[in-house]
Tab-separated table of C-alpha atoms in Angstrom:
chain	number	residue	atom	x	y	z
A	121	MET	CA	-65.045	-74.071	-24.277
A	122	ALA	CA	-67.339	-71.503	-22.635
A	123	GLU	CA	-70.815	-71.414	-24.212
A	124	PHE	CA	-71.998	-68.023	-25.429
A	125	THR	CA	-74.211	-66.347	-23.092
A	126	LEU	CA	-75.863	-62.731	-22.887
A	127	GLU	CA	-75.910	-62.950	-19.021
A	128	LEU	CA	-72.905	-62.036	-16.873
A	129	ASN	CA	-72.159	-64.368	-14.019
A	130	ASP	CA	-71.967	-63.181	-10.513
A	131	ASP	CA	-68.218	-62.662	-10.536
A	132	GLN	CA	-68.518	-60.570	-13.655
A	133	LYS	CA	-71.387	-58.476	-12.226
A	134	GLN	CA	-69.336	-57.797	-9.100
A	135	VAL	CA	-66.317	-56.634	-11.188
A	136	ARG	CA	-68.584	-54.522	-13.455
A	137	ASP	CA	-70.186	-52.779	-10.379
A	138	TRP	CA	-66.797	-52.112	-8.853
A	139	LEU	CA	-65.456	-50.545	-12.008
A	140	HIS	CA	-68.637	-48.508	-12.474
A	141	GLY	CA	-68.262	-47.189	-9.047
A	142	PHE	CA	-64.593	-46.147	-9.716
A	143	ALA	CA	-65.594	-44.616	-12.967
A	144	ALA	CA	-68.481	-42.647	-11.318
A	145	ASP	CA	-66.687	-41.571	-8.066
A	146	VAL	CA	-63.023	-41.031	-9.382
A	147	ILE	CA	-62.966	-40.644	-13.109
A	148	ARG	CA	-66.015	-38.599	-13.863
A	149	PRO	CA	-65.345	-35.914	-11.289
A	150	ALA	CA	-61.933	-35.335	-12.807
A	151	ALA	CA	-62.775	-35.522	-16.453
A	152	SER	CA	-63.394	-31.949	-17.234
A	153	GLU	CA	-60.227	-30.717	-15.396
A	154	TRP	CA	-57.918	-33.125	-17.190
A	155	ASP	CA	-59.520	-32.485	-20.567
A	156	GLU	CA	-58.851	-28.755	-20.226
A	157	ARG	CA	-55.223	-29.378	-18.918
A	158	GLU	CA	-54.434	-31.811	-21.725
A	159	GLU	CA	-52.105	-33.748	-19.443
A	160	THR	CA	-51.696	-37.256	-18.392
A	161	PRO	CA	-53.864	-37.641	-15.190
A	162	TRP	CA	-51.158	-39.267	-13.059
A	163	PRO	CA	-53.040	-38.962	-9.799
A	164	VAL	CA	-56.102	-40.826	-11.217
A	165	ILE	CA	-53.929	-43.527	-12.612
A	166	GLN	CA	-52.261	-43.830	-9.225
A	167	GLU	CA	-55.727	-44.132	-7.642
A	168	ALA	CA	-56.551	-46.881	-10.198
A	169	ALA	CA	-53.328	-48.679	-9.286
A	170	LYS	CA	-54.053	-48.476	-5.485
A	171	VAL	CA	-57.404	-50.137	-5.913
A	172	GLY	CA	-55.944	-52.721	-8.276
A	173	ILE	CA	-57.456	-51.593	-11.606
A	174	TYR	CA	-54.223	-50.385	-13.095
A	175	SER	CA	-52.140	-53.578	-12.751
A	176	LEU	CA	-50.976	-56.554	-14.659
A	177	ASP	CA	-53.083	-58.897	-12.430
A	178	PHE	CA	-56.354	-57.242	-13.087
A	179	TYR	CA	-55.955	-57.151	-16.879
A	180	ALA	CA	-54.715	-60.756	-16.821
A	181	GLN	CA	-57.771	-61.744	-14.972
A	182	GLN	CA	-60.000	-60.024	-17.494
A	183	PHE	CA	-57.958	-61.274	-20.479
A	184	PHE	CA	-58.220	-64.847	-19.430
A	185	ASP	CA	-61.949	-64.768	-18.636
A	186	PRO	CA	-63.092	-67.898	-20.394
A	187	THR	CA	-66.104	-66.141	-21.767
A	188	GLY	CA	-64.158	-63.458	-23.422
A	189	LEU	CA	-66.274	-60.804	-21.870
A	190	GLY	CA	-63.891	-59.530	-19.142
A	191	ILE	CA	-62.014	-57.104	-21.205
A	192	PRO	CA	-65.051	-55.483	-23.094
A	193	MET	CA	-66.972	-55.228	-19.976
A	194	ALA	CA	-64.067	-53.377	-18.242
A	195	MET	CA	-63.457	-51.068	-21.203
A	196	GLU	CA	-67.127	-50.144	-21.422
A	197	GLU	CA	-67.272	-49.249	-17.679
A	198	LEU	CA	-64.109	-47.170	-17.622
A	199	PHE	CA	-64.883	-45.324	-20.857
A	200	TRP	CA	-68.419	-44.626	-19.579
A	201	GLY	CA	-66.530	-42.603	-16.949
A	202	ASP	CA	-64.450	-40.591	-19.486
A	203	ALA	CA	-62.660	-41.582	-22.632
A	204	GLY	CA	-59.519	-39.481	-22.111
A	205	ILE	CA	-58.791	-40.534	-18.541
A	206	ALA	CA	-59.744	-44.251	-19.315
A	207	LEU	CA	-57.343	-44.257	-22.297
A	208	SER	CA	-54.600	-43.037	-19.978
A	209	ILE	CA	-55.475	-45.965	-17.651
A	210	VAL	CA	-55.777	-48.624	-20.316
A	211	GLY	CA	-53.355	-47.335	-23.033
A	212	THR	CA	-50.465	-49.490	-21.598
A	213	GLY	CA	-52.646	-52.491	-22.476
A	214	LEU	CA	-51.993	-52.113	-26.192
A	215	ALA	CA	-48.256	-52.432	-25.649
A	216	ALA	CA	-48.977	-55.345	-23.355
A	217	VAL	CA	-51.047	-57.104	-25.931
A	218	GLY	CA	-48.279	-56.635	-28.376
A	219	VAL	CA	-45.954	-58.529	-26.008
A	220	LEU	CA	-48.516	-61.134	-25.356
A	221	ALA	CA	-49.229	-61.612	-29.109
A	222	ASN	CA	-45.593	-61.859	-30.179
A	223	GLY	CA	-43.400	-62.530	-27.134
A	224	THR	CA	-41.968	-65.516	-25.468
A	225	GLU	CA	-42.999	-66.560	-21.836
A	226	GLU	CA	-39.790	-64.975	-20.628
A	227	GLN	CA	-40.400	-61.770	-22.369
A	228	ILE	CA	-43.955	-61.538	-21.128
A	229	GLY	CA	-42.820	-62.206	-17.511
A	230	THR	CA	-39.905	-59.630	-17.880
A	231	TRP	CA	-41.412	-56.645	-19.638
A	232	ILE	CA	-45.107	-56.529	-18.880
A	233	PRO	CA	-44.610	-55.869	-15.157
A	234	GLN	CA	-42.193	-53.045	-15.983
A	235	MET	CA	-44.940	-51.467	-18.091
A	236	TYR	CA	-47.211	-50.922	-15.100
A	237	GLY	CA	-44.846	-50.336	-12.098
A	238	ASP	CA	-46.631	-50.380	-8.759
A	239	ALA	CA	-49.158	-48.294	-6.825
A	240	GLU	CA	-46.273	-46.157	-5.306
A	241	ASP	CA	-44.524	-45.569	-8.603
A	242	VAL	CA	-46.823	-46.075	-11.487
A	243	LYS	CA	-45.383	-46.455	-15.069
A	244	VAL	CA	-46.916	-46.513	-18.469
A	245	ALA	CA	-46.013	-48.239	-21.804
A	246	ALA	CA	-46.353	-47.298	-25.510
A	247	PHE	CA	-46.984	-49.354	-28.652
A	248	CYS	CA	-45.394	-47.672	-31.530
A	249	SER	CA	-46.555	-48.657	-34.995
A	250	SER	CA	-47.897	-45.706	-36.998
A	251	GLU	CA	-45.513	-43.388	-38.909
A	252	PRO	CA	-45.918	-40.016	-40.609
A	253	ASP	CA	-46.182	-41.872	-43.939
A	254	ALA	CA	-47.504	-45.150	-42.807
A	255	GLY	CA	-50.722	-45.271	-40.833
A	256	SER	CA	-53.306	-47.662	-42.413
A	257	ASP	CA	-50.744	-48.584	-45.007
A	258	VAL	CA	-48.398	-50.523	-42.837
A	259	ALA	CA	-46.443	-51.809	-45.706
A	260	SER	CA	-45.092	-48.251	-46.263
A	261	MET	CA	-43.388	-48.282	-42.776
A	262	ARG	CA	-39.815	-46.889	-42.925
A	263	THR	CA	-38.482	-47.444	-39.404
A	264	ARG	CA	-35.700	-49.965	-39.716
A	265	ALA	CA	-34.139	-52.466	-37.400
A	266	VAL	CA	-30.688	-53.816	-38.412
A	267	TYR	CA	-29.073	-56.687	-36.624
A	268	ASP	CA	-25.597	-56.191	-35.370
A	269	GLU	CA	-24.389	-59.819	-35.133
A	270	ALA	CA	-21.014	-59.061	-33.458
A	271	LYS	CA	-22.771	-57.365	-30.540
A	272	ASP	CA	-26.085	-59.336	-30.667
A	273	GLU	CA	-27.921	-56.074	-30.835
A	274	TRP	CA	-30.626	-54.564	-33.045
A	275	VAL	CA	-30.246	-50.903	-34.199
A	276	LEU	CA	-33.352	-49.035	-34.732
A	277	ASN	CA	-33.847	-45.817	-36.658
A	278	GLY	CA	-37.026	-43.919	-37.621
A	279	THR	CA	-39.885	-41.823	-36.399
A	280	LYS	CA	-43.140	-43.133	-35.006
A	281	THR	CA	-46.353	-41.053	-34.598
A	282	TRP	CA	-49.646	-41.104	-32.863
A	283	ALA	CA	-48.082	-43.184	-29.999
A	284	THR	CA	-50.241	-43.293	-26.817
A	285	ASN	CA	-47.803	-42.461	-24.011
A	286	GLY	CA	-45.060	-42.055	-26.573
A	287	GLY	CA	-41.912	-40.569	-25.026
A	288	ILE	CA	-43.100	-40.752	-21.437
A	289	ALA	CA	-43.409	-44.537	-21.287
A	290	ASN	CA	-41.174	-46.692	-19.270
A	291	VAL	CA	-41.258	-49.335	-21.909
A	292	HIS	CA	-41.875	-48.875	-25.701
A	293	VAL	CA	-42.858	-51.640	-28.002
A	294	VAL	CA	-41.716	-50.645	-31.508
A	295	VAL	CA	-42.620	-52.242	-34.835
A	296	ALA	CA	-39.853	-51.924	-37.512
A	297	VAL	CA	-38.886	-53.268	-40.786
A	298	VAL	CA	-36.257	-56.043	-40.773
A	299	ASP	CA	-36.643	-57.037	-44.413
A	300	PRO	CA	-37.865	-54.298	-46.666
A	301	GLU	CA	-38.349	-56.519	-49.679
A	302	LEU	CA	-41.218	-58.537	-47.977
A	303	GLY	CA	-43.357	-55.522	-47.336
A	304	SER	CA	-45.653	-55.935	-44.321
A	305	LYS	CA	-44.390	-59.466	-43.813
A	306	GLY	CA	-40.922	-58.184	-43.200
A	307	HIS	CA	-41.866	-56.452	-39.881
A	308	ALA	CA	-40.844	-57.374	-36.264
A	309	SER	CA	-41.599	-55.980	-32.850
A	310	PHE	CA	-39.008	-54.846	-30.410
A	311	ILE	CA	-38.880	-53.907	-26.756
A	312	VAL	CA	-36.994	-50.653	-26.046
A	313	PRO	CA	-36.131	-50.831	-22.364
A	314	PRO	CA	-36.284	-47.814	-20.024
A	315	ASP	CA	-33.676	-45.000	-20.465
A	316	THR	CA	-32.277	-46.512	-23.726
A	317	PRO	CA	-30.204	-43.857	-25.519
A	318	GLY	CA	-31.367	-42.541	-28.732
A	319	LEU	CA	-35.158	-42.717	-28.007
A	320	SER	CA	-36.761	-39.256	-27.519
A	321	GLN	CA	-40.213	-37.737	-27.619
A	322	GLY	CA	-40.907	-35.605	-30.624
A	323	GLN	CA	-44.097	-33.545	-31.167
A	324	LYS	CA	-46.779	-33.908	-28.535
A	325	PHE	CA	-50.178	-33.550	-30.252
A	326	LYS	CA	-52.783	-31.066	-29.198
A	327	LYS	CA	-55.930	-33.075	-29.906
A	328	HIS	CA	-59.604	-32.530	-30.670
A	329	GLY	CA	-60.597	-35.158	-28.096
A	330	ILE	CA	-59.310	-37.693	-25.561
A	331	ARG	CA	-57.138	-34.855	-24.346
A	332	ALA	CA	-56.251	-36.356	-21.066
A	333	SER	CA	-54.354	-39.073	-22.978
A	334	HIS	CA	-50.816	-38.244	-23.993
A	335	THR	CA	-50.231	-38.710	-27.749
A	336	ALA	CA	-46.857	-37.915	-29.309
A	337	GLU	CA	-44.077	-38.841	-31.846
A	338	VAL	CA	-41.319	-41.144	-30.873
A	339	VAL	CA	-37.962	-40.512	-32.508
A	340	LEU	CA	-35.393	-43.428	-32.755
A	341	GLU	CA	-31.800	-42.454	-33.563
A	342	ASP	CA	-29.443	-45.339	-33.547
A	343	VAL	CA	-31.325	-46.992	-30.697
A	344	ARG	CA	-29.600	-50.187	-29.795
A	345	VAL	CA	-31.417	-52.852	-27.888
A	346	PRO	CA	-30.112	-56.274	-26.984
A	347	GLY	CA	-31.028	-59.336	-29.052
A	348	HIS	CA	-33.389	-60.646	-26.488
A	349	CYS	CA	-35.494	-57.532	-26.922
A	350	LEU	CA	-36.808	-58.912	-30.312
A	351	LEU	CA	-40.287	-60.286	-29.505
A	352	GLY	CA	-40.450	-63.944	-30.124
A	353	GLY	CA	-36.720	-64.356	-30.613
A	354	LYS	CA	-34.416	-64.385	-33.634
A	355	GLY	CA	-35.022	-67.999	-34.465
A	356	LYS	CA	-38.688	-67.662	-34.740
A	357	LEU	CA	-38.252	-64.386	-36.801
A	358	ASP	CA	-35.801	-66.149	-39.203
A	359	GLU	CA	-38.135	-69.071	-39.677
A	360	ARG	CA	-41.004	-66.704	-40.431
A	361	LEU	CA	-39.093	-64.560	-42.953
A	362	ALA	CA	-37.835	-67.704	-44.648
A	363	ARG	CA	-41.442	-68.873	-45.159
A	364	ALA	CA	-42.456	-65.527	-46.386
A	365	ARG	CA	-39.596	-65.401	-48.901
A	366	GLU	CA	-40.343	-68.800	-50.126
A	367	ARG	CA	-44.087	-67.939	-50.637
A	368	ALA	CA	-43.019	-64.823	-52.397
A	369	ARG	CA	-40.929	-66.804	-54.805
A	370	ALA	CA	-43.828	-69.263	-55.309
A	371	GLY	CA	-46.062	-66.347	-56.119
A	372	GLY	CA	-48.093	-65.892	-52.984
A	373	GLY	CA	-49.977	-68.605	-51.246
A	374	GLU	CA	-50.911	-68.540	-47.516
A	375	ARG	CA	-50.722	-65.163	-45.905
A	376	VAL	CA	-48.338	-64.401	-43.087
A	377	LYS	CA	-49.494	-62.054	-40.311
A	378	ASN	CA	-47.211	-59.164	-39.417
A	379	ALA	CA	-46.557	-58.193	-35.830
A	380	ALA	CA	-48.650	-54.911	-35.938
A	381	MET	CA	-51.689	-56.718	-37.464
A	382	ALA	CA	-51.536	-59.420	-34.813
A	383	THR	CA	-51.831	-56.740	-32.219
A	384	PHE	CA	-54.543	-54.870	-33.818
A	385	GLU	CA	-56.682	-57.896	-34.523
A	386	ALA	CA	-56.506	-58.809	-30.735
A	387	SER	CA	-57.401	-55.362	-29.678
A	388	ARG	CA	-60.200	-54.248	-32.066
A	389	PRO	CA	-63.251	-55.602	-30.089
A	390	ALA	CA	-61.868	-53.851	-27.092
A	391	VAL	CA	-61.744	-50.502	-28.968
A	392	GLY	CA	-65.368	-51.199	-29.898
A	393	ALA	CA	-66.259	-51.702	-26.195
A	394	MET	CA	-64.617	-48.278	-25.414
A	395	ALA	CA	-66.950	-46.767	-28.066
A	396	VAL	CA	-69.966	-48.406	-26.491
A	397	GLY	CA	-69.017	-47.001	-23.105
A	398	THR	CA	-68.830	-43.379	-24.539
A	399	ALA	CA	-72.056	-43.867	-26.427
A	400	ARG	CA	-73.889	-45.217	-23.444
A	401	ALA	CA	-72.684	-42.289	-21.178
A	402	ALA	CA	-73.867	-39.657	-23.740
A	403	TYR	CA	-77.342	-41.577	-24.172
A	404	GLU	CA	-77.796	-41.609	-20.421
A	405	VAL	CA	-77.176	-37.842	-20.129
A	406	ALA	CA	-79.591	-37.204	-23.015
A	407	LEU	CA	-82.282	-39.526	-21.470
A	408	ASP	CA	-82.044	-37.802	-17.978
A	409	TYR	CA	-82.145	-34.446	-19.734
A	410	ALA	CA	-85.189	-35.313	-21.837
A	411	LYS	CA	-87.064	-36.451	-18.810
A	412	THR	CA	-86.447	-33.335	-16.714
A	413	ARG	CA	-86.245	-30.581	-19.415
A	414	THR	CA	-89.635	-29.078	-19.928
A	415	GLN	CA	-90.831	-27.095	-22.927
A	416	PHE	CA	-94.480	-26.035	-23.628
A	417	GLY	CA	-95.547	-27.436	-20.221
A	418	ARG	CA	-94.195	-30.952	-20.532
A	419	PRO	CA	-90.922	-32.948	-20.584
A	420	ILE	CA	-89.301	-32.897	-24.079
A	421	ILE	CA	-89.194	-36.675	-24.081
A	422	ASP	CA	-92.993	-36.466	-24.786
A	423	ASN	CA	-92.045	-35.175	-28.108
A	424	GLN	CA	-91.834	-38.046	-30.532
A	425	GLY	CA	-88.903	-36.230	-32.388
A	426	VAL	CA	-86.888	-36.607	-29.130
A	427	ALA	CA	-88.332	-39.949	-28.060
A	428	PHE	CA	-87.661	-41.715	-31.364
A	429	GLN	CA	-84.064	-40.440	-31.261
A	430	LEU	CA	-83.570	-41.975	-27.896
A	431	ALA	CA	-85.120	-45.259	-29.060
A	432	ASP	CA	-82.718	-45.410	-31.968
A	433	MET	CA	-79.763	-44.479	-29.673
A	434	ARG	CA	-80.372	-47.234	-27.259
A	435	THR	CA	-81.081	-49.911	-30.062
A	436	GLN	CA	-77.742	-48.936	-31.746
A	437	ILE	CA	-75.840	-49.045	-28.475
A	438	ASP	CA	-77.253	-52.532	-27.611
A	439	ALA	CA	-76.416	-53.854	-31.092
A	440	ALA	CA	-72.928	-52.503	-30.937
A	441	ARG	CA	-72.357	-54.250	-27.644
A	442	LEU	CA	-73.681	-57.491	-28.880
A	443	LEU	CA	-71.262	-57.283	-31.924
A	444	VAL	CA	-68.353	-56.654	-29.518
A	445	TRP	CA	-69.310	-59.396	-27.105
A	446	ARG	CA	-69.719	-61.925	-30.046
A	447	ALA	CA	-66.213	-61.003	-31.427
A	448	SER	CA	-64.574	-61.149	-27.941
A	449	TRP	CA	-66.212	-64.573	-27.238
A	450	MET	CA	-64.953	-65.890	-30.529
A	451	ALA	CA	-61.476	-64.720	-30.103
A	452	THR	CA	-61.227	-66.284	-26.546
A	453	THR	CA	-62.646	-69.555	-27.624
A	454	GLY	CA	-60.455	-69.788	-30.813
A	455	LYS	CA	-63.206	-69.404	-33.290
A	456	PRO	CA	-61.797	-67.737	-36.394
A	457	PHE	CA	-63.062	-64.425	-37.699
A	458	THR	CA	-64.342	-65.941	-40.929
A	459	SER	CA	-66.370	-62.798	-41.672
A	460	ALA	CA	-64.019	-60.368	-40.004
A	461	GLU	CA	-66.205	-60.158	-36.884
A	462	GLY	CA	-63.530	-58.259	-34.944
A	463	SER	CA	-63.599	-55.512	-37.561
A	464	MET	CA	-67.290	-55.607	-37.772
A	465	SER	CA	-67.532	-54.889	-33.971
A	466	LYS	CA	-65.037	-52.050	-34.032
A	467	LEU	CA	-66.668	-50.523	-37.182
A	468	TYR	CA	-70.229	-50.496	-35.917
A	469	ALA	CA	-69.516	-49.529	-32.356
A	470	SER	CA	-67.256	-46.668	-33.583
A	471	GLU	CA	-69.782	-45.172	-35.910
A	472	THR	CA	-72.563	-45.670	-33.215
A	473	ALA	CA	-70.469	-43.605	-30.757
A	474	LYS	CA	-70.095	-40.742	-33.294
A	475	LYS	CA	-73.775	-40.789	-34.072
A	476	VAL	CA	-75.150	-41.063	-30.474
A	477	THR	CA	-72.885	-38.398	-29.042
A	478	ALA	CA	-74.035	-36.036	-31.829
A	479	GLN	CA	-77.680	-36.861	-31.200
A	480	ALA	CA	-77.141	-36.194	-27.468
A	481	ILE	CA	-75.914	-32.778	-28.211
A	482	GLN	CA	-78.993	-32.131	-30.339
A	483	ILE	CA	-81.320	-33.274	-27.554
A	484	LEU	CA	-79.666	-30.942	-25.124
A	485	GLY	CA	-79.835	-28.103	-27.642
A	486	GLY	CA	-77.754	-25.140	-26.806
A	487	ASN	CA	-76.852	-26.699	-23.410
A	488	GLY	CA	-75.219	-29.608	-25.293
A	489	PHE	CA	-72.942	-27.245	-27.218
A	490	THR	CA	-71.466	-25.805	-23.959
A	491	ARG	CA	-68.786	-27.343	-21.818
A	492	GLU	CA	-71.164	-27.058	-18.850
A	493	TYR	CA	-72.546	-30.404	-19.973
A	494	PRO	CA	-70.380	-33.406	-20.724
A	495	VAL	CA	-71.893	-34.497	-24.117
A	496	GLU	CA	-69.824	-31.859	-25.857
A	497	ARG	CA	-66.650	-33.539	-24.473
A	498	MET	CA	-68.049	-36.965	-25.331
A	499	HIS	CA	-68.818	-36.006	-28.902
A	500	ARG	CA	-65.103	-34.840	-29.301
A	501	ASP	CA	-63.862	-37.940	-27.757
A	502	ALA	CA	-66.018	-40.182	-29.890
A	503	ALA	CA	-64.300	-39.034	-33.065
A	504	ILE	CA	-61.206	-40.980	-32.328
A	505	TYR	CA	-62.940	-44.411	-32.459
A	506	THR	CA	-63.359	-44.169	-36.204
A	507	ILE	CA	-59.724	-43.290	-36.656
A	508	PHE	CA	-57.278	-45.145	-34.436
A	509	GLU	CA	-56.417	-48.859	-34.591
A	510	GLY	CA	-57.697	-48.909	-38.241
A	511	THR	CA	-60.023	-46.329	-39.611
A	512	SER	CA	-63.717	-47.139	-40.465
A	513	GLU	CA	-62.661	-47.208	-44.114
A	514	ILE	CA	-59.991	-49.808	-43.338
A	515	GLN	CA	-62.447	-51.972	-41.345
A	516	ARG	CA	-64.765	-51.899	-44.185
A	517	LEU	CA	-61.929	-52.941	-46.460
A	518	VAL	CA	-61.003	-55.878	-44.148
A	519	ILE	CA	-64.566	-56.913	-43.995
A	520	ALA	CA	-65.125	-56.837	-47.754
A	521	ARG	CA	-61.930	-58.631	-48.496
A	522	THR	CA	-62.655	-61.283	-45.907
A	523	LEU	CA	-66.044	-61.839	-47.463
A	524	SER	CA	-64.734	-61.992	-51.003
A	525	GLY	CA	-61.749	-64.149	-50.141
A	526	MET	CA	-59.231	-61.402	-51.310
A	527	PRO	CA	-55.982	-61.198	-49.371
A	528	ILE	CA	-55.741	-58.598	-46.592
A	529	ARG	CA	-52.439	-56.870	-47.181
């Protein structure tokens, strides 16, 4: 078991510097253009694939870093470059985590490579969980999956929303209800292979921030997928459903995780790291500006009102990073989140990103309110961190119920 440390080793530092260079040289120069275009930055994704950043091998190496710091370190550097483009580069990872968390070894080996493609023909993947009437309340999910035993196929019907890469993905991972009576415990995840009939893109959303990342509805109309596309396999699903029914008859007992929650639990510290990257980027712009902008004959950083804001910004960013690193280390080393440490890291880092980017605009004054400076975009981007993969209110609910011993439904 890797001991907790606040010092990156030499290999990690090398990867960090490499990612930082890519973020500075490739992502940042393209950020404003793709934010304005509100389109998937395929050329940037392809550049990431060419150098090995957008690949299964890279994310596997970071995912299996024994310290747990590989993924948060990578997320922070890429999102320091730009949140919208970075999300286009890493968005496939949520679908990959869904397969890793719930799939068999054969499914992992078969489908994850197809999510990425290669440097000459890059692909993306989508994780589809939220619905128009079921966001935080996953128990209200309506998308159904019915097993056709005669053909060994699952038939999916429903509408998913807020899906990153939804409709343009090569592979979609869809969470659906297989037993409505069990609520959130009656869910399962399915692979929808490329070009499967019945899957289509619905509305593409025009967003406040992260506009270089494609977000859309996914419509499923009698989508038939082979039995082997059920993540984990039918035998494992039947056993899990049987246990859930038995506990329901017994009046509760030990909780059973559903497929969507397993994915979100694994990814929340990574989202916190994304928020840290955006916050750090805005802080650095504000710091440089405060050092060079003069008013009344001196740099504005000499004004305590500005200097104290920067001090608070840096303190909050470092505290957020520490919470993310702790949760990531705990997850990797198998330590349980007895106090909802994963949710803590996502909550604090997300709120920090919103606060720090707003303070950066204030420090830049009128310039910060224009698109000539990046903090305006960073502030718009930061708003998403307190919303997706569990709102801040849901994180607080998870933390409170964990501390009190109440069940998390």
